[in-house]
Short mmCIF file of C-alpha atoms in Angstrom, two decimals:
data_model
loop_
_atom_site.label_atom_id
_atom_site.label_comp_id
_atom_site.label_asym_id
_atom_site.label_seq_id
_atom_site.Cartn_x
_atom_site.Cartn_y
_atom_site.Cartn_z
CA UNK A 1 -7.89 -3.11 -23.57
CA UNK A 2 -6.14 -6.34 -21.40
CA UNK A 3 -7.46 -6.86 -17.91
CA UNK A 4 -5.02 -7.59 -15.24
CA UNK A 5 -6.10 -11.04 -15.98
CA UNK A 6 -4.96 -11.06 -19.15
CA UNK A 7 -1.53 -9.44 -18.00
CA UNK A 8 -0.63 -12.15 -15.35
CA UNK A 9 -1.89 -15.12 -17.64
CA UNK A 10 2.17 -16.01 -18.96
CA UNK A 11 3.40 -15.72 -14.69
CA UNK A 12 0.75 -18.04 -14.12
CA UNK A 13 1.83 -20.47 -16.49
CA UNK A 14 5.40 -19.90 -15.63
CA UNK A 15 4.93 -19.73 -12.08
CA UNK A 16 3.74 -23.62 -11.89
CA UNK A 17 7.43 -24.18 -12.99
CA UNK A 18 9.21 -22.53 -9.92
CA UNK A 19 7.01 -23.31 -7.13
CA UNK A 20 7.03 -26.79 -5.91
CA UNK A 21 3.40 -28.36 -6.86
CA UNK A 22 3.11 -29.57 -3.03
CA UNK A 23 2.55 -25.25 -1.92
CA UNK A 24 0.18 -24.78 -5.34
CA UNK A 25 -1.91 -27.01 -4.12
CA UNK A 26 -2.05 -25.02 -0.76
CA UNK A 27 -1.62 -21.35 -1.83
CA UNK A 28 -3.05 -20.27 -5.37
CA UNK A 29 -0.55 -18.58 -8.23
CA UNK A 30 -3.38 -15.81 -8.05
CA UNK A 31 -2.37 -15.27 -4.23
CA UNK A 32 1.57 -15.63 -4.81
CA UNK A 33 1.67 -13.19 -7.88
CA UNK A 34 -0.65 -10.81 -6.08
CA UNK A 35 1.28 -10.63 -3.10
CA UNK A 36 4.54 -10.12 -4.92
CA UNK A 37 3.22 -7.50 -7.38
CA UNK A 38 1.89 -5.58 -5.01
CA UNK A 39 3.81 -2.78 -2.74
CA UNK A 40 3.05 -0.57 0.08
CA UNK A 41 1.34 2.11 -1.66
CA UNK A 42 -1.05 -0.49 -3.75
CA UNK A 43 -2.70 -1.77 -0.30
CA UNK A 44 -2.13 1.18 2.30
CA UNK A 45 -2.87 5.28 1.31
CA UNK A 46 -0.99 7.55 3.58
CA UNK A 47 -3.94 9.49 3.81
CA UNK A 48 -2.86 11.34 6.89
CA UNK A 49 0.27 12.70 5.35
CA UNK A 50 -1.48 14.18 2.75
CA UNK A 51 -3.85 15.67 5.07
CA UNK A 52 -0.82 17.02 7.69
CA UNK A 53 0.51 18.89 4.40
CA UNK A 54 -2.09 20.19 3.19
CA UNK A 55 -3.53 21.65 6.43
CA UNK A 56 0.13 22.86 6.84
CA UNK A 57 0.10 24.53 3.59
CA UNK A 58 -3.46 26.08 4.46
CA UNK A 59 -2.37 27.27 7.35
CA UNK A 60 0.78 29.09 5.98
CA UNK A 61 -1.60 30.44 3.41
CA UNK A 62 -3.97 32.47 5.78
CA UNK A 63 -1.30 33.48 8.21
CA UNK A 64 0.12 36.55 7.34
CA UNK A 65 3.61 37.29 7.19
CA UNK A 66 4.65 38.44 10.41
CA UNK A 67 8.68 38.09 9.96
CA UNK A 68 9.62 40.74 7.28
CA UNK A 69 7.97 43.71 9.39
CA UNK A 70 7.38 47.25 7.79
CA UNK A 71 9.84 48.56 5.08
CA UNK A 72 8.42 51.05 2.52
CA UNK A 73 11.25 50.17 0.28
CA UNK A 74 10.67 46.83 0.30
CA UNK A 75 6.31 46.51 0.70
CA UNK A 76 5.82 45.97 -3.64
CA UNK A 77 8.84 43.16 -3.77
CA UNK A 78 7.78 41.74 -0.64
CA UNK A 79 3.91 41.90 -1.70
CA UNK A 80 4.64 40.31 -4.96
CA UNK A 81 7.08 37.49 -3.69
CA UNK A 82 4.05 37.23 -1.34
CA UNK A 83 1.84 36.71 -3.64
CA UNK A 84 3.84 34.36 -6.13
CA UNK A 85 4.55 31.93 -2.52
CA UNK A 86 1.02 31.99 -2.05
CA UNK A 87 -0.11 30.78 -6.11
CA UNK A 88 2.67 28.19 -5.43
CA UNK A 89 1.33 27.12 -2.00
CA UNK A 90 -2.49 26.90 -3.54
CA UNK A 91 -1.05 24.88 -6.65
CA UNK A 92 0.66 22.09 -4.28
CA UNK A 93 -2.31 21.81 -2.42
CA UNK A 94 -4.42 21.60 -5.36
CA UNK A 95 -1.49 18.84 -6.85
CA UNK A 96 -1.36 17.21 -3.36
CA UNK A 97 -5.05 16.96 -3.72
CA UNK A 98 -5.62 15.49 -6.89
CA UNK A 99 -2.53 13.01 -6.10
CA UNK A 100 -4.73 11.39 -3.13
CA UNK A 101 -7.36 11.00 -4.87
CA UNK A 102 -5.66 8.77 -7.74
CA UNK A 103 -3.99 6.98 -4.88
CA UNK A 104 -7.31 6.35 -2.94
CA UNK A 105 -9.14 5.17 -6.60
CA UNK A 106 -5.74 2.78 -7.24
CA UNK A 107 -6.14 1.52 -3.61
CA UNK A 108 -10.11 0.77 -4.36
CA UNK A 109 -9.52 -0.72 -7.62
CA UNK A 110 -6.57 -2.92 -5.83
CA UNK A 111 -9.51 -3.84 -3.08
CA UNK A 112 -11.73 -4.62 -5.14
CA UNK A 113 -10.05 -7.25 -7.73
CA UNK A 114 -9.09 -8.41 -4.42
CA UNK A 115 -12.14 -8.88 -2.75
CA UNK A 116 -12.94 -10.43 -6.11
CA UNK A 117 -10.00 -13.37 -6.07
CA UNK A 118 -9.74 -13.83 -2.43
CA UNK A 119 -12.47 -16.59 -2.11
CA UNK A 120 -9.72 -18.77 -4.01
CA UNK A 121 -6.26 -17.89 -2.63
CA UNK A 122 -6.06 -20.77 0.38
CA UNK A 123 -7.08 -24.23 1.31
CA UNK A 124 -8.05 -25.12 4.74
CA UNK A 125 -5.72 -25.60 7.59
CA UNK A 126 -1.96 -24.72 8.81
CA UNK A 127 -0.50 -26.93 6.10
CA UNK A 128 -1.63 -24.22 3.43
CA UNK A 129 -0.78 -21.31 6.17
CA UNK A 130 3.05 -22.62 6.22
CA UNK A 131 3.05 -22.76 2.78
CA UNK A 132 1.65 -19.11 2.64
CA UNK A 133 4.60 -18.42 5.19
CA UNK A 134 6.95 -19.96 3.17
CA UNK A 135 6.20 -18.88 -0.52
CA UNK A 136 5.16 -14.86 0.53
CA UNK A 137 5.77 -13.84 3.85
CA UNK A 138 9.06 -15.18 5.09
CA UNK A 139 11.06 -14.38 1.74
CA UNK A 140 9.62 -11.04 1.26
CA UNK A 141 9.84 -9.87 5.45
CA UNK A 142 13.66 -10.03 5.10
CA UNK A 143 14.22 -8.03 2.03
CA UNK A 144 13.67 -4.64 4.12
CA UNK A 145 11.74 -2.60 6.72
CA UNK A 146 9.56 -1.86 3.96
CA UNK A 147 8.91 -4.86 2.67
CA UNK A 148 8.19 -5.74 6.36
CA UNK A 149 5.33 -3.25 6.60
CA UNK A 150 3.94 -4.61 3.49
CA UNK A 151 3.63 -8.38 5.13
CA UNK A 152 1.98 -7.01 8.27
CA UNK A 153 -0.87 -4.37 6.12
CA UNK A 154 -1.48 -7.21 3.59
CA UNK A 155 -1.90 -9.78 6.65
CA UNK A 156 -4.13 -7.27 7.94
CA UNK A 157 -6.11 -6.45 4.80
CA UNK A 158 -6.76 -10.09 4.39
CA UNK A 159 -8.09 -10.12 7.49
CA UNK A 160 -10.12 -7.21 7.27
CA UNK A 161 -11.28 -9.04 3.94
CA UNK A 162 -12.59 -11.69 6.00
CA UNK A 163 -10.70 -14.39 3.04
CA UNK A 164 -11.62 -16.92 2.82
CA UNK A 165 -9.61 -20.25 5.11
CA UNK A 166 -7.26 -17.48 6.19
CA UNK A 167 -7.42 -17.50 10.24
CA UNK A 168 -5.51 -14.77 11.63
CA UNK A 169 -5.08 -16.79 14.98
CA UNK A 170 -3.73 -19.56 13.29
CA UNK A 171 -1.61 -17.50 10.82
CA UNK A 172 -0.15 -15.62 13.95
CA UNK A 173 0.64 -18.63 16.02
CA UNK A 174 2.41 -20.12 13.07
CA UNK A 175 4.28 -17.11 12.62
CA UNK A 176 5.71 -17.16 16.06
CA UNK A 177 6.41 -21.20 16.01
CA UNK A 178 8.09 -20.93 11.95
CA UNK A 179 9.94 -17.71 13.21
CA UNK A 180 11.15 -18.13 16.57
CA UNK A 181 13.93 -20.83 15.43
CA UNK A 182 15.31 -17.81 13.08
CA UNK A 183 15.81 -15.32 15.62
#
């Protein structure tokens, strides 16, 4: 089976082509074709959603149907419509289940390869935070809101990371000084 590794090897190679060697130097191909591979969903689980909609569905599940009142005609269709709602209701939360738990074992296998590159992704210093400005964040913050988020959880994941020559105070101050002139 090929590794991830073995799936990035030809952007690697490639990638030494289009980026200027002065930022490769700076800011490793492993750290420019992880950030752009990456989305949203690879680095944050919406963990609460799922939760909100499940505990929703629960809810709806063990409160009885106050709304359709008494009707002899009508108790057997309305018992089995009940019933069929309710097998429907217990299936999406068993789907919505399973679903965030694939999402939270992607999002560990994501953290952990990585925890496992991060040591090499940036030299000391502001020269190879510019660069890291310049090659991921700034190009990728103005495609869209979304794209925005992404910058700001995978600034904060490499914080939380603790990787390696990447110093949130210094990142943020250059932020402000590279961004400022643009606004």
């Amino acid at each position: 089976s090929t590794t991830y590794l073995d799936n990035i090897r030809p952007i690697l190679g490639n990638l030494e082509k289009c980026v200027p060697p002065k930022y490769l130097s700076l800011v490793s191909t492993h750290l420019y074709v992880t950030f752009w591979i990456l989305d949203l969903s690879d680095i944050l689980v919406p963990e609460a959603g799922y939760e909100a909609e499940i505990s929703r569905l629960e809810h709806q599940l063990r409160e009885p149907d106050e709304k359709d009142g008494f009707n002899p005609d009508s108790m057997d269709i309305s018992a089995s419509k009940k019933k069929k709602e309710q097998a429907k209701s217990q299936m999406v939360i068993e789907d919505l289940r399973r679903e965030l738990q694939v999402l939270k074992k992607h999002h560990q296998d994501v953290i952990n390869r990585i925890k496992s590159e991060n040591s090499l992704w940036l030299k000391k210093g502001k020269d190879a935070m510019i660069a890291f400005i310049q090659l991921c964040i700034l190009p990728r913050v103005l495609f869209s809101s979304a794209d925005a988020v992404y910058c700001a959880q995978f600034v904060k994941l490499m914080h939380q990371l603790n990787t390696p020559n990447f110093n949130t105070l210094l990142y943020y101050d250059t932020v402000v000084r590279v961004m400022m002139p643009l606004v």
